[in-house]
Tab-separated table of C-alpha atoms in Angstrom:
chain	number	residue	atom	x	y	z
A	1	UNK	CA	-50.645	-31.686	14.300
A	2	UNK	CA	-49.867	-32.461	17.925
A	3	UNK	CA	-46.632	-32.160	18.266
A	4	UNK	CA	-45.865	-35.171	20.473
A	5	UNK	CA	-48.217	-36.944	17.227
A	6	UNK	CA	-46.771	-38.208	13.149
A	7	UNK	CA	-43.806	-39.335	12.327
A	8	UNK	CA	-42.659	-35.933	12.003
A	9	UNK	CA	-40.907	-36.089	15.750
A	10	UNK	CA	-38.768	-38.965	14.870
A	11	UNK	CA	-37.509	-37.814	11.906
A	12	UNK	CA	-35.950	-34.046	13.462
A	13	UNK	CA	-33.156	-34.359	15.818
A	14	UNK	CA	-33.728	-30.737	16.338
A	15	UNK	CA	-37.311	-31.562	17.825
A	16	UNK	CA	-36.827	-34.096	19.822
A	17	UNK	CA	-33.779	-32.314	22.214
A	18	UNK	CA	-36.300	-29.422	22.030
A	19	UNK	CA	-39.166	-31.891	23.457
A	20	UNK	CA	-36.062	-33.439	25.931
A	21	UNK	CA	-35.136	-30.889	27.556
A	22	UNK	CA	-38.285	-28.551	27.950
A	23	UNK	CA	-40.873	-29.509	30.237
A	24	UNK	CA	-44.483	-30.465	28.956
A	25	UNK	CA	-46.423	-27.247	29.644
A	26	UNK	CA	-43.728	-25.173	27.677
A	27	UNK	CA	-43.905	-27.370	24.671
A	28	UNK	CA	-46.823	-25.383	23.186
A	29	UNK	CA	-45.530	-21.329	23.432
A	30	UNK	CA	-41.990	-22.823	22.332
A	31	UNK	CA	-43.223	-24.572	18.564
A	32	UNK	CA	-43.073	-21.528	17.013
A	33	UNK	CA	-39.615	-21.343	17.885
A	34	UNK	CA	-38.336	-24.853	17.239
A	35	UNK	CA	-40.217	-24.195	13.126
A	36	UNK	CA	-38.348	-21.759	13.024
A	37	UNK	CA	-34.860	-21.960	14.668
A	38	UNK	CA	-35.298	-25.720	11.834
A	39	UNK	CA	-35.913	-23.518	9.093
A	40	UNK	CA	-32.743	-21.100	9.891
A	41	UNK	CA	-30.432	-23.955	9.932
A	42	UNK	CA	-31.424	-25.310	7.042
A	43	UNK	CA	-31.113	-22.282	5.580
A	44	UNK	CA	-27.675	-21.689	6.842
A	45	UNK	CA	-27.246	-25.252	5.239
A	46	UNK	CA	-28.554	-24.719	1.679
A	47	UNK	CA	-26.383	-21.347	1.304
A	48	UNK	CA	-22.915	-23.669	2.242
A	49	UNK	CA	-23.998	-25.770	-0.030
A	50	UNK	CA	-25.111	-23.342	-2.941
A	51	UNK	CA	-21.189	-21.880	-2.456
A	52	UNK	CA	-19.168	-25.091	-2.187
A	53	UNK	CA	-21.175	-26.042	-5.579
A	54	UNK	CA	-20.055	-22.180	-6.898
A	55	UNK	CA	-16.235	-23.038	-5.698
A	56	UNK	CA	-16.854	-26.608	-7.625
A	57	UNK	CA	-17.658	-24.923	-10.934
A	58	UNK	CA	-15.471	-22.113	-10.801
A	59	UNK	CA	-12.023	-24.636	-10.086
A	60	UNK	CA	-13.612	-26.202	-13.708
A	61	UNK	CA	-14.469	-22.839	-15.121
A	62	UNK	CA	-10.351	-22.528	-14.758
A	63	UNK	CA	-8.847	-25.900	-16.029
A	64	UNK	CA	-8.681	-27.685	-12.721
A	65	UNK	CA	-7.922	-31.766	-12.602
A	66	UNK	CA	-10.743	-33.381	-10.033
A	67	UNK	CA	-7.602	-33.338	-7.352
A	68	UNK	CA	-6.771	-30.326	-7.874
A	69	UNK	CA	-10.369	-29.191	-6.874
A	70	UNK	CA	-10.076	-31.764	-4.417
A	71	UNK	CA	-7.049	-29.830	-2.733
A	72	UNK	CA	-8.403	-26.533	-1.909
A	73	UNK	CA	-11.925	-26.823	-1.268
A	74	UNK	CA	-10.192	-28.789	2.000
A	75	UNK	CA	-8.285	-25.659	2.339
A	76	UNK	CA	-11.043	-23.239	2.185
A	77	UNK	CA	-14.257	-25.439	3.624
A	78	UNK	CA	-12.082	-27.307	5.699
A	79	UNK	CA	-14.572	-30.873	5.892
A	80	UNK	CA	-16.495	-30.262	2.780
A	81	UNK	CA	-18.702	-33.549	1.410
A	82	UNK	CA	-15.670	-34.991	-1.262
A	83	UNK	CA	-18.478	-38.071	-3.275
A	84	UNK	CA	-20.672	-35.427	-3.473
A	85	UNK	CA	-18.671	-32.992	-4.951
A	86	UNK	CA	-16.957	-35.324	-7.323
A	87	UNK	CA	-20.425	-36.020	-8.592
A	88	UNK	CA	-20.854	-32.293	-9.038
A	89	UNK	CA	-17.414	-32.202	-10.799
A	90	UNK	CA	-18.016	-34.997	-12.982
A	91	UNK	CA	-21.377	-34.311	-14.499
A	92	UNK	CA	-23.224	-37.057	-12.660
A	93	UNK	CA	-25.215	-35.042	-10.193
A	94	UNK	CA	-26.253	-30.959	-10.441
A	95	UNK	CA	-26.603	-28.747	-7.444
A	96	UNK	CA	-29.893	-26.648	-7.233
A	97	UNK	CA	-29.535	-23.194	-5.529
A	98	UNK	CA	-31.376	-21.980	-4.063
A	99	UNK	CA	-31.071	-18.566	-5.750
A	100	UNK	CA	-29.036	-16.906	-9.026
A	101	UNK	CA	-26.569	-14.066	-7.692
A	102	UNK	CA	-24.873	-11.573	-9.998
A	103	UNK	CA	-21.496	-13.555	-9.758
A	104	UNK	CA	-23.765	-16.615	-11.048
A	105	UNK	CA	-25.856	-14.685	-14.047
A	106	UNK	CA	-22.519	-13.345	-14.613
A	107	UNK	CA	-20.583	-16.619	-15.280
A	108	UNK	CA	-23.605	-18.070	-17.289
A	109	UNK	CA	-26.248	-16.308	-18.560
A	110	UNK	CA	-24.736	-15.142	-21.681
A	111	UNK	CA	-23.753	-18.819	-22.960
A	112	UNK	CA	-27.235	-19.562	-21.861
A	113	UNK	CA	-28.628	-17.075	-24.104
A	114	UNK	CA	-26.319	-18.251	-26.693
A	115	UNK	CA	-27.767	-21.818	-26.771
A	116	UNK	CA	-31.565	-21.200	-26.064
A	117	UNK	CA	-30.685	-19.340	-29.389
A	118	UNK	CA	-28.994	-21.711	-31.731
A	119	UNK	CA	-31.586	-24.664	-30.069
A	120	UNK	CA	-34.579	-22.036	-31.287
A	121	UNK	CA	-32.443	-21.410	-34.767
A	122	UNK	CA	-32.452	-25.859	-34.661
A	123	UNK	CA	-35.686	-26.367	-33.166
A	124	UNK	CA	-38.768	-23.242	-34.570
A	125	UNK	CA	-41.219	-25.996	-33.575
A	126	UNK	CA	-40.117	-26.187	-30.211
A	127	UNK	CA	-41.808	-24.064	-26.855
A	128	UNK	CA	-39.011	-22.177	-24.171
A	129	UNK	CA	-40.186	-24.985	-21.771
A	130	UNK	CA	-38.581	-27.352	-24.276
A	131	UNK	CA	-36.361	-25.703	-24.424
A	132	UNK	CA	-35.622	-25.125	-20.985
A	133	UNK	CA	-35.653	-28.802	-20.234
A	134	UNK	CA	-33.148	-28.836	-23.111
A	135	UNK	CA	-30.825	-26.427	-21.953
A	136	UNK	CA	-30.685	-28.030	-18.481
A	137	UNK	CA	-28.199	-30.669	-19.969
A	138	UNK	CA	-25.321	-27.882	-21.338
A	139	UNK	CA	-25.207	-25.971	-17.837
A	140	UNK	CA	-24.353	-26.661	-14.960
A	141	UNK	CA	-27.222	-24.135	-13.207
A	142	UNK	CA	-31.248	-23.885	-13.760
A	143	UNK	CA	-31.657	-20.915	-15.610
A	144	UNK	CA	-35.800	-19.404	-14.733
A	145	UNK	CA	-38.971	-20.277	-17.463
A	146	UNK	CA	-39.524	-16.200	-17.389
A	147	UNK	CA	-36.400	-15.446	-18.796
A	148	UNK	CA	-35.925	-17.783	-21.434
A	149	UNK	CA	-39.546	-16.753	-22.264
A	150	UNK	CA	-38.456	-13.674	-22.940
A	151	UNK	CA	-34.612	-14.030	-24.290
A	152	UNK	CA	-37.082	-15.951	-26.032
A	153	UNK	CA	-39.693	-13.400	-26.960
A	154	UNK	CA	-36.609	-10.841	-27.064
A	155	UNK	CA	-37.501	-8.470	-25.333
A	156	UNK	CA	-34.551	-9.205	-22.877
A	157	UNK	CA	-30.819	-9.544	-23.623
A	158	UNK	CA	-27.915	-10.469	-20.937
A	159	UNK	CA	-28.123	-7.214	-18.831
A	160	UNK	CA	-25.135	-8.596	-16.824
A	161	UNK	CA	-21.343	-8.605	-17.242
A	162	UNK	CA	-19.990	-11.552	-18.872
A	163	UNK	CA	-17.181	-12.508	-16.962
A	164	UNK	CA	-14.304	-14.829	-17.754
A	165	UNK	CA	-12.723	-16.755	-14.964
A	166	UNK	CA	-8.383	-16.715	-15.614
A	167	UNK	CA	-5.768	-15.035	-14.460
A	168	UNK	CA	-6.463	-11.663	-14.346
A	169	UNK	CA	-9.363	-12.816	-12.002
A	170	UNK	CA	-7.219	-13.319	-9.644
A	171	UNK	CA	-4.867	-9.756	-9.557
A	172	UNK	CA	-8.953	-8.411	-9.307
A	173	UNK	CA	-9.279	-10.331	-6.127
A	174	UNK	CA	-6.059	-8.694	-4.886
A	175	UNK	CA	-6.424	-5.431	-4.912
A	176	UNK	CA	-10.108	-6.082	-3.622
A	177	UNK	CA	-9.304	-7.753	-0.850
A	178	UNK	CA	-6.172	-5.288	-0.099
A	179	UNK	CA	-8.915	-2.346	0.330
A	180	UNK	CA	-10.639	-1.984	2.396
A	181	UNK	CA	-13.705	0.779	2.156
A	182	UNK	CA	-13.761	-1.236	-1.272
A	183	UNK	CA	-14.810	-4.420	-0.106
A	184	UNK	CA	-17.612	-2.666	1.349
A	185	UNK	CA	-18.459	0.489	0.528
A	186	UNK	CA	-17.683	1.499	-2.659
A	187	UNK	CA	-17.051	0.047	-6.475
A	188	UNK	CA	-14.124	1.628	-8.146
A	189	UNK	CA	-10.642	1.360	-7.676
A	190	UNK	CA	-9.078	4.406	-6.404
A	191	UNK	CA	-5.118	5.094	-6.312
A	192	UNK	CA	-3.057	8.548	-6.516
A	193	UNK	CA	-0.509	5.829	-8.656
A	194	UNK	CA	-2.039	6.291	-12.459
A	195	UNK	CA	-0.070	3.878	-13.760
A	196	UNK	CA	-1.866	1.204	-10.642
A	197	UNK	CA	-5.194	2.851	-11.688
A	198	UNK	CA	-3.561	1.956	-15.865
A	199	UNK	CA	-2.787	-1.729	-14.797
A	200	UNK	CA	-6.244	-2.809	-12.614
A	201	UNK	CA	-7.380	-1.739	-15.999
A	202	UNK	CA	-5.828	-4.169	-18.653
A	203	UNK	CA	-7.012	-6.456	-15.658
A	204	UNK	CA	-10.518	-5.655	-15.583
A	205	UNK	CA	-10.291	-6.034	-19.451
A	206	UNK	CA	-9.437	-9.258	-19.946
A	207	UNK	CA	-11.647	-10.710	-17.680
A	208	UNK	CA	-14.726	-8.282	-18.768
A	209	UNK	CA	-13.417	-7.851	-21.680
A	210	UNK	CA	-14.772	-3.911	-21.208
A	211	UNK	CA	-12.066	-0.773	-20.515
A	212	UNK	CA	-12.764	1.295	-17.579
A	213	UNK	CA	-12.647	4.769	-18.046
A	214	UNK	CA	-9.585	7.109	-15.801
A	215	UNK	CA	-11.427	9.615	-13.890
A	216	UNK	CA	-9.648	11.764	-11.117
A	217	UNK	CA	-11.430	13.112	-8.027
A	218	UNK	CA	-9.945	17.153	-6.360
A	219	UNK	CA	-7.575	14.995	-3.778
A	220	UNK	CA	-5.488	14.144	-6.903
A	221	UNK	CA	-6.784	10.945	-6.542
A	222	UNK	CA	-7.316	8.423	-10.259
A	223	UNK	CA	-10.934	5.896	-9.798
A	224	UNK	CA	-12.366	4.230	-12.327
A	225	UNK	CA	-15.829	3.817	-13.671
A	226	UNK	CA	-16.748	-0.206	-12.729
A	227	UNK	CA	-19.337	-1.070	-11.007
A	228	UNK	CA	-18.144	-4.368	-10.088
A	229	UNK	CA	-21.047	-5.968	-8.644
A	230	UNK	CA	-19.802	-9.820	-9.278
A	231	UNK	CA	-16.180	-8.887	-7.130
A	232	UNK	CA	-18.478	-8.099	-4.124
A	233	UNK	CA	-20.615	-10.909	-4.669
A	234	UNK	CA	-16.746	-12.787	-3.982
A	235	UNK	CA	-16.283	-11.178	-1.111
A	236	UNK	CA	-19.994	-11.107	0.560
A	237	UNK	CA	-20.136	-14.939	-0.267
A	238	UNK	CA	-16.235	-15.807	0.068
A	239	UNK	CA	-15.644	-17.071	-2.974
A	240	UNK	CA	-12.768	-14.693	-3.417
A	241	UNK	CA	-10.653	-17.570	-1.608
A	242	UNK	CA	-11.606	-20.432	-3.495
A	243	UNK	CA	-10.126	-17.738	-6.555
A	244	UNK	CA	-6.921	-16.561	-4.479
A	245	UNK	CA	-6.278	-20.803	-4.535
A	246	UNK	CA	-7.121	-21.811	-7.859
A	247	UNK	CA	-4.817	-18.316	-9.348
A	248	UNK	CA	-1.975	-17.902	-5.938
A	249	UNK	CA	0.858	-15.620	-8.153
A	250	UNK	CA	-1.694	-12.933	-8.827
A	251	UNK	CA	-3.778	-12.594	-5.820
A	252	UNK	CA	-0.363	-11.782	-4.389
A	253	UNK	CA	0.290	-9.707	-6.752
A	254	UNK	CA	-2.772	-8.015	-6.474
A	255	UNK	CA	-2.902	-7.336	-2.980
A	256	UNK	CA	0.771	-6.346	-2.935
A	257	UNK	CA	0.570	-3.950	-5.669
A	258	UNK	CA	-2.757	-2.849	-2.908
A	259	UNK	CA	-1.205	-2.645	0.488
A	260	UNK	CA	2.885	-3.785	0.199
A	261	UNK	CA	5.831	-2.128	1.251
A	262	UNK	CA	9.561	-2.315	-0.004
A	263	UNK	CA	12.272	-0.273	1.957
A	264	UNK	CA	16.119	-0.311	2.552
A	265	UNK	CA	18.067	-0.920	5.295
A	266	UNK	CA	21.247	1.001	6.112
A	267	UNK	CA	23.889	0.218	8.770
A	268	UNK	CA	26.230	1.921	10.041
A	269	UNK	CA	26.234	3.310	6.126
A	270	UNK	CA	25.894	0.711	4.473
A	271	UNK	CA	23.436	-0.627	2.594
A	272	UNK	CA	22.461	-3.913	4.635
A	273	UNK	CA	19.453	-5.056	3.180
A	274	UNK	CA	15.442	-4.722	2.933
A	275	UNK	CA	12.337	-4.320	4.051
A	276	UNK	CA	9.459	-6.132	2.505
A	277	UNK	CA	5.999	-6.362	3.640
A	278	UNK	CA	1.950	-6.387	3.110
A	279	UNK	CA	-0.591	-4.733	6.090
A	280	UNK	CA	-3.331	-6.675	6.186
A	281	UNK	CA	-6.715	-5.613	8.425
A	282	UNK	CA	-8.759	-8.907	8.163
A	283	UNK	CA	-8.277	-12.059	9.960
A	284	UNK	CA	-9.611	-13.653	7.129
A	285	UNK	CA	-7.679	-12.354	3.979
A	286	UNK	CA	-4.501	-13.184	6.637
A	287	UNK	CA	-4.449	-17.177	6.522
A	288	UNK	CA	-5.368	-17.462	3.214
A	289	UNK	CA	-1.864	-14.720	2.667
A	290	UNK	CA	-0.644	-17.690	4.668
A	291	UNK	CA	-1.203	-20.506	2.976
A	292	UNK	CA	-0.786	-19.058	0.008
A	293	UNK	CA	3.187	-18.539	1.231
A	294	UNK	CA	3.569	-21.586	3.147
A	295	UNK	CA	2.358	-23.310	-0.642
A	296	UNK	CA	4.969	-20.783	-2.389
A	297	UNK	CA	7.987	-21.553	0.171
A	298	UNK	CA	7.856	-18.166	1.248
A	299	UNK	CA	9.397	-17.158	4.637
A	300	UNK	CA	7.631	-14.557	6.739
A	301	UNK	CA	7.054	-13.479	9.659
A	302	UNK	CA	3.684	-11.472	11.390
A	303	UNK	CA	3.386	-8.681	13.509
A	304	UNK	CA	0.258	-7.532	15.261
A	305	UNK	CA	-0.938	-3.467	15.253
A	306	UNK	CA	-4.041	-3.681	17.700
A	307	UNK	CA	-6.550	-1.080	17.975
A	308	UNK	CA	-5.264	2.885	18.866
A	309	UNK	CA	-7.370	6.158	18.335
A	310	UNK	CA	-5.126	8.600	16.478
A	311	UNK	CA	-4.366	12.306	16.839
A	312	UNK	CA	-4.751	13.953	12.375
A	313	UNK	CA	-4.834	17.468	11.505
A	314	UNK	CA	-6.075	18.282	15.205
A	315	UNK	CA	-9.504	15.718	14.992
A	316	UNK	CA	-9.055	12.260	16.868
A	317	UNK	CA	-9.138	9.197	14.935
A	318	UNK	CA	-9.747	5.892	15.948
A	319	UNK	CA	-7.815	3.056	13.809
A	320	UNK	CA	-8.081	-0.394	13.833
A	321	UNK	CA	-5.936	-2.912	14.439
A	322	UNK	CA	-4.033	-4.571	11.483
A	323	UNK	CA	-0.955	-7.726	10.576
A	324	UNK	CA	1.538	-6.931	8.477
A	325	UNK	CA	4.001	-10.722	6.689
A	326	UNK	CA	7.696	-9.753	6.433
A	327	UNK	CA	9.144	-11.295	3.537
A	328	UNK	CA	12.152	-13.028	5.454
A	329	UNK	CA	14.971	-13.885	3.348
A	330	UNK	CA	18.375	-11.976	1.280
A	331	UNK	CA	19.155	-11.588	-2.025
A	332	UNK	CA	17.912	-14.809	-3.347
A	333	UNK	CA	14.855	-14.740	-2.073
A	334	UNK	CA	14.126	-10.796	-2.930
A	335	UNK	CA	14.700	-12.274	-6.699
A	336	UNK	CA	11.937	-14.980	-6.216
A	337	UNK	CA	10.044	-12.081	-5.362
A	338	UNK	CA	10.390	-9.961	-8.236
A	339	UNK	CA	10.866	-13.253	-10.488
A	340	UNK	CA	7.680	-14.907	-9.374
A	341	UNK	CA	5.663	-11.524	-7.893
A	342	UNK	CA	7.085	-8.182	-7.794
A	343	UNK	CA	5.199	-4.803	-8.071
A	344	UNK	CA	3.105	-3.557	-10.880
A	345	UNK	CA	3.256	-0.086	-9.586
A	346	UNK	CA	5.585	2.632	-10.933
A	347	UNK	CA	7.036	3.547	-7.345
A	348	UNK	CA	7.001	0.337	-5.715
A	349	UNK	CA	9.081	-0.806	-8.521
A	350	UNK	CA	11.743	1.334	-8.910
A	351	UNK	CA	12.368	0.767	-5.703
A	352	UNK	CA	12.796	-3.040	-6.592
A	353	UNK	CA	14.896	-2.475	-9.652
A	354	UNK	CA	17.228	-0.670	-7.918
A	355	UNK	CA	18.037	-3.023	-4.562
A	356	UNK	CA	18.313	-5.474	-6.838
A	357	UNK	CA	21.210	-3.906	-9.034
A	358	UNK	CA	22.425	-1.963	-5.968
A	359	UNK	CA	22.767	-5.558	-4.423
A	360	UNK	CA	25.495	-7.000	-7.195
A	361	UNK	CA	28.060	-4.277	-6.186
A	362	UNK	CA	29.834	-4.334	-3.022
A	363	UNK	CA	28.359	-3.573	0.279
A	364	UNK	CA	30.315	0.538	0.722
A	365	UNK	CA	29.618	1.090	-3.071
A	366	UNK	CA	25.323	0.015	-3.236
A	367	UNK	CA	23.312	2.842	-0.903
A	368	UNK	CA	25.509	5.132	-3.685
A	369	UNK	CA	24.198	3.356	-7.132
A	370	UNK	CA	21.053	2.747	-4.926
A	371	UNK	CA	19.913	6.408	-4.615
A	372	UNK	CA	21.447	6.955	-8.660
A	373	UNK	CA	18.585	4.544	-9.979
A	374	UNK	CA	16.359	5.154	-8.293
A	375	UNK	CA	16.188	9.236	-9.427
A	376	UNK	CA	17.589	8.472	-12.784
A	377	UNK	CA	15.325	4.761	-14.005
A	378	UNK	CA	12.299	5.609	-15.567
A	379	UNK	CA	8.197	4.216	-14.966
A	380	UNK	CA	8.699	2.207	-18.044
A	381	UNK	CA	11.840	0.582	-17.322
A	382	UNK	CA	11.683	-2.811	-18.175
A	383	UNK	CA	14.935	-3.235	-19.631
A	384	UNK	CA	17.020	-3.604	-17.238
A	385	UNK	CA	17.845	-7.164	-16.649
A	386	UNK	CA	17.711	-8.359	-12.872
A	387	UNK	CA	17.840	-11.690	-10.671
A	388	UNK	CA	20.455	-14.967	-11.133
A	389	UNK	CA	20.520	-16.842	-14.458
A	390	UNK	CA	17.436	-18.685	-14.563
A	391	UNK	CA	15.487	-16.526	-13.427
A	392	UNK	CA	13.206	-13.403	-15.495
A	393	UNK	CA	12.073	-10.628	-14.327
A	394	UNK	CA	8.181	-10.244	-13.382
A	395	UNK	CA	5.982	-8.019	-15.082
A	396	UNK	CA	7.047	-4.501	-16.292
A	397	UNK	CA	5.260	-1.591	-14.898
A	398	UNK	CA	2.361	-0.419	-17.098
C-alpha cells in the first residue's frame, strides 16, 4: 500500500510526523525505517506493560492491598495506568505477557502443573485444549499449549525452581543489589564470612525449599552452589525494586549485610559516637535505598566518591564511582537500627552489640568496655540485652 493511501496513516501519529517533516522524494527510502521504528516503540511499550503486570502479581502474592500496591507502583513506575492496574488486581482483566521468562515460570509453573493434574484426574475425557482453556480461570498468566500437552502425556514436569514471595526474598534481593559481580556475572553468593553465607543459605531455603551447599575457594572465600536465575531476572527487569518496597526492612538487612559498615569514633580518648554507613555503586539502588530510609524515618547523609585509578600490589586498577549513605543520629537511632535492621554478619554484629552495651556506661569507661566486649563476645551471642525498654533486639547471628 502507498504510504499516502488507506486509513493507517490517519491512525498512526508517528507516520504523520514523518510525512510532515520529510519531503515527498524522501518518503520511499524512509518508509521501512518508519515501520521498524514503530514496531520498536510498540515492543518497548509491551515490555513496560509486562513488567507492570508482573509487579501487580508480585504484590498480590505478597498479600498487599490494592492501596499498598498502587503506592508501590507509583513509587517505581511513576505514572502507571491505575484503572488498568485496578482491573488486573481484582482479576477483571488479564494481560497476556509477550514472553514468559524464568521468573514467571518459577512463580506459576508448579501451581499450574498441580491444577492440570487435578483437572485431568477429575475429567478424564477432557483434551489438553479443554484443560488449557479451563486453566485460565485459575491462573493470571497463559501457559503454552505445548507445555500442557507434555505435562499430560508425562513427557516432562516443571524443571524450574519454585519461588515463594516471602520476606526472605527481600533479603536475597538486598544481597543481590549490593554485590557488583553478582548482578552482572556470577550467580552465587561469595563472602569471606561463613556466618553471612550460612544465613544466606537459610533465606534461600525459605524462598525455594532448596538447601544450598557451601564451598571454599583457594582465596579463603566461601560461596554457594546456586544458579539463582530468578534473581538475575529480577535485576534485569527492574522488579527487584518492587520486592524492595514490599519488604523494605528485609531488603535493607541484605544490603547492609553485603555492603554495610560500622565503626566507633573517638574524641580525646573518649568513645563519643559511631559511624554507620552502606556503600552503593548504582544510582538506581541509591534511589531505592533513599526512598525506603525516608519511609522508615531514618535521617541520613550521602557522600559521592568519583571514579579513580589506584595502585594495588604493583598494578593499577580503575575504580568506578560509588555512594556512601551515612545513618545519622545518636544512641536512640542505633537502638532503632539494631531492632529494625541490624546485622546478621558476625563481625559487624559483634561491633554493634559492643557499642550498644558501651553506651550504657559513663563516657570515660566506654572504650574499655567496648574493647573488652569486642574480644569476649562469641559469634553466636544473642543473650545480651540491648536497646531501651520496648525495643527487641534484631535477628541474632547465625
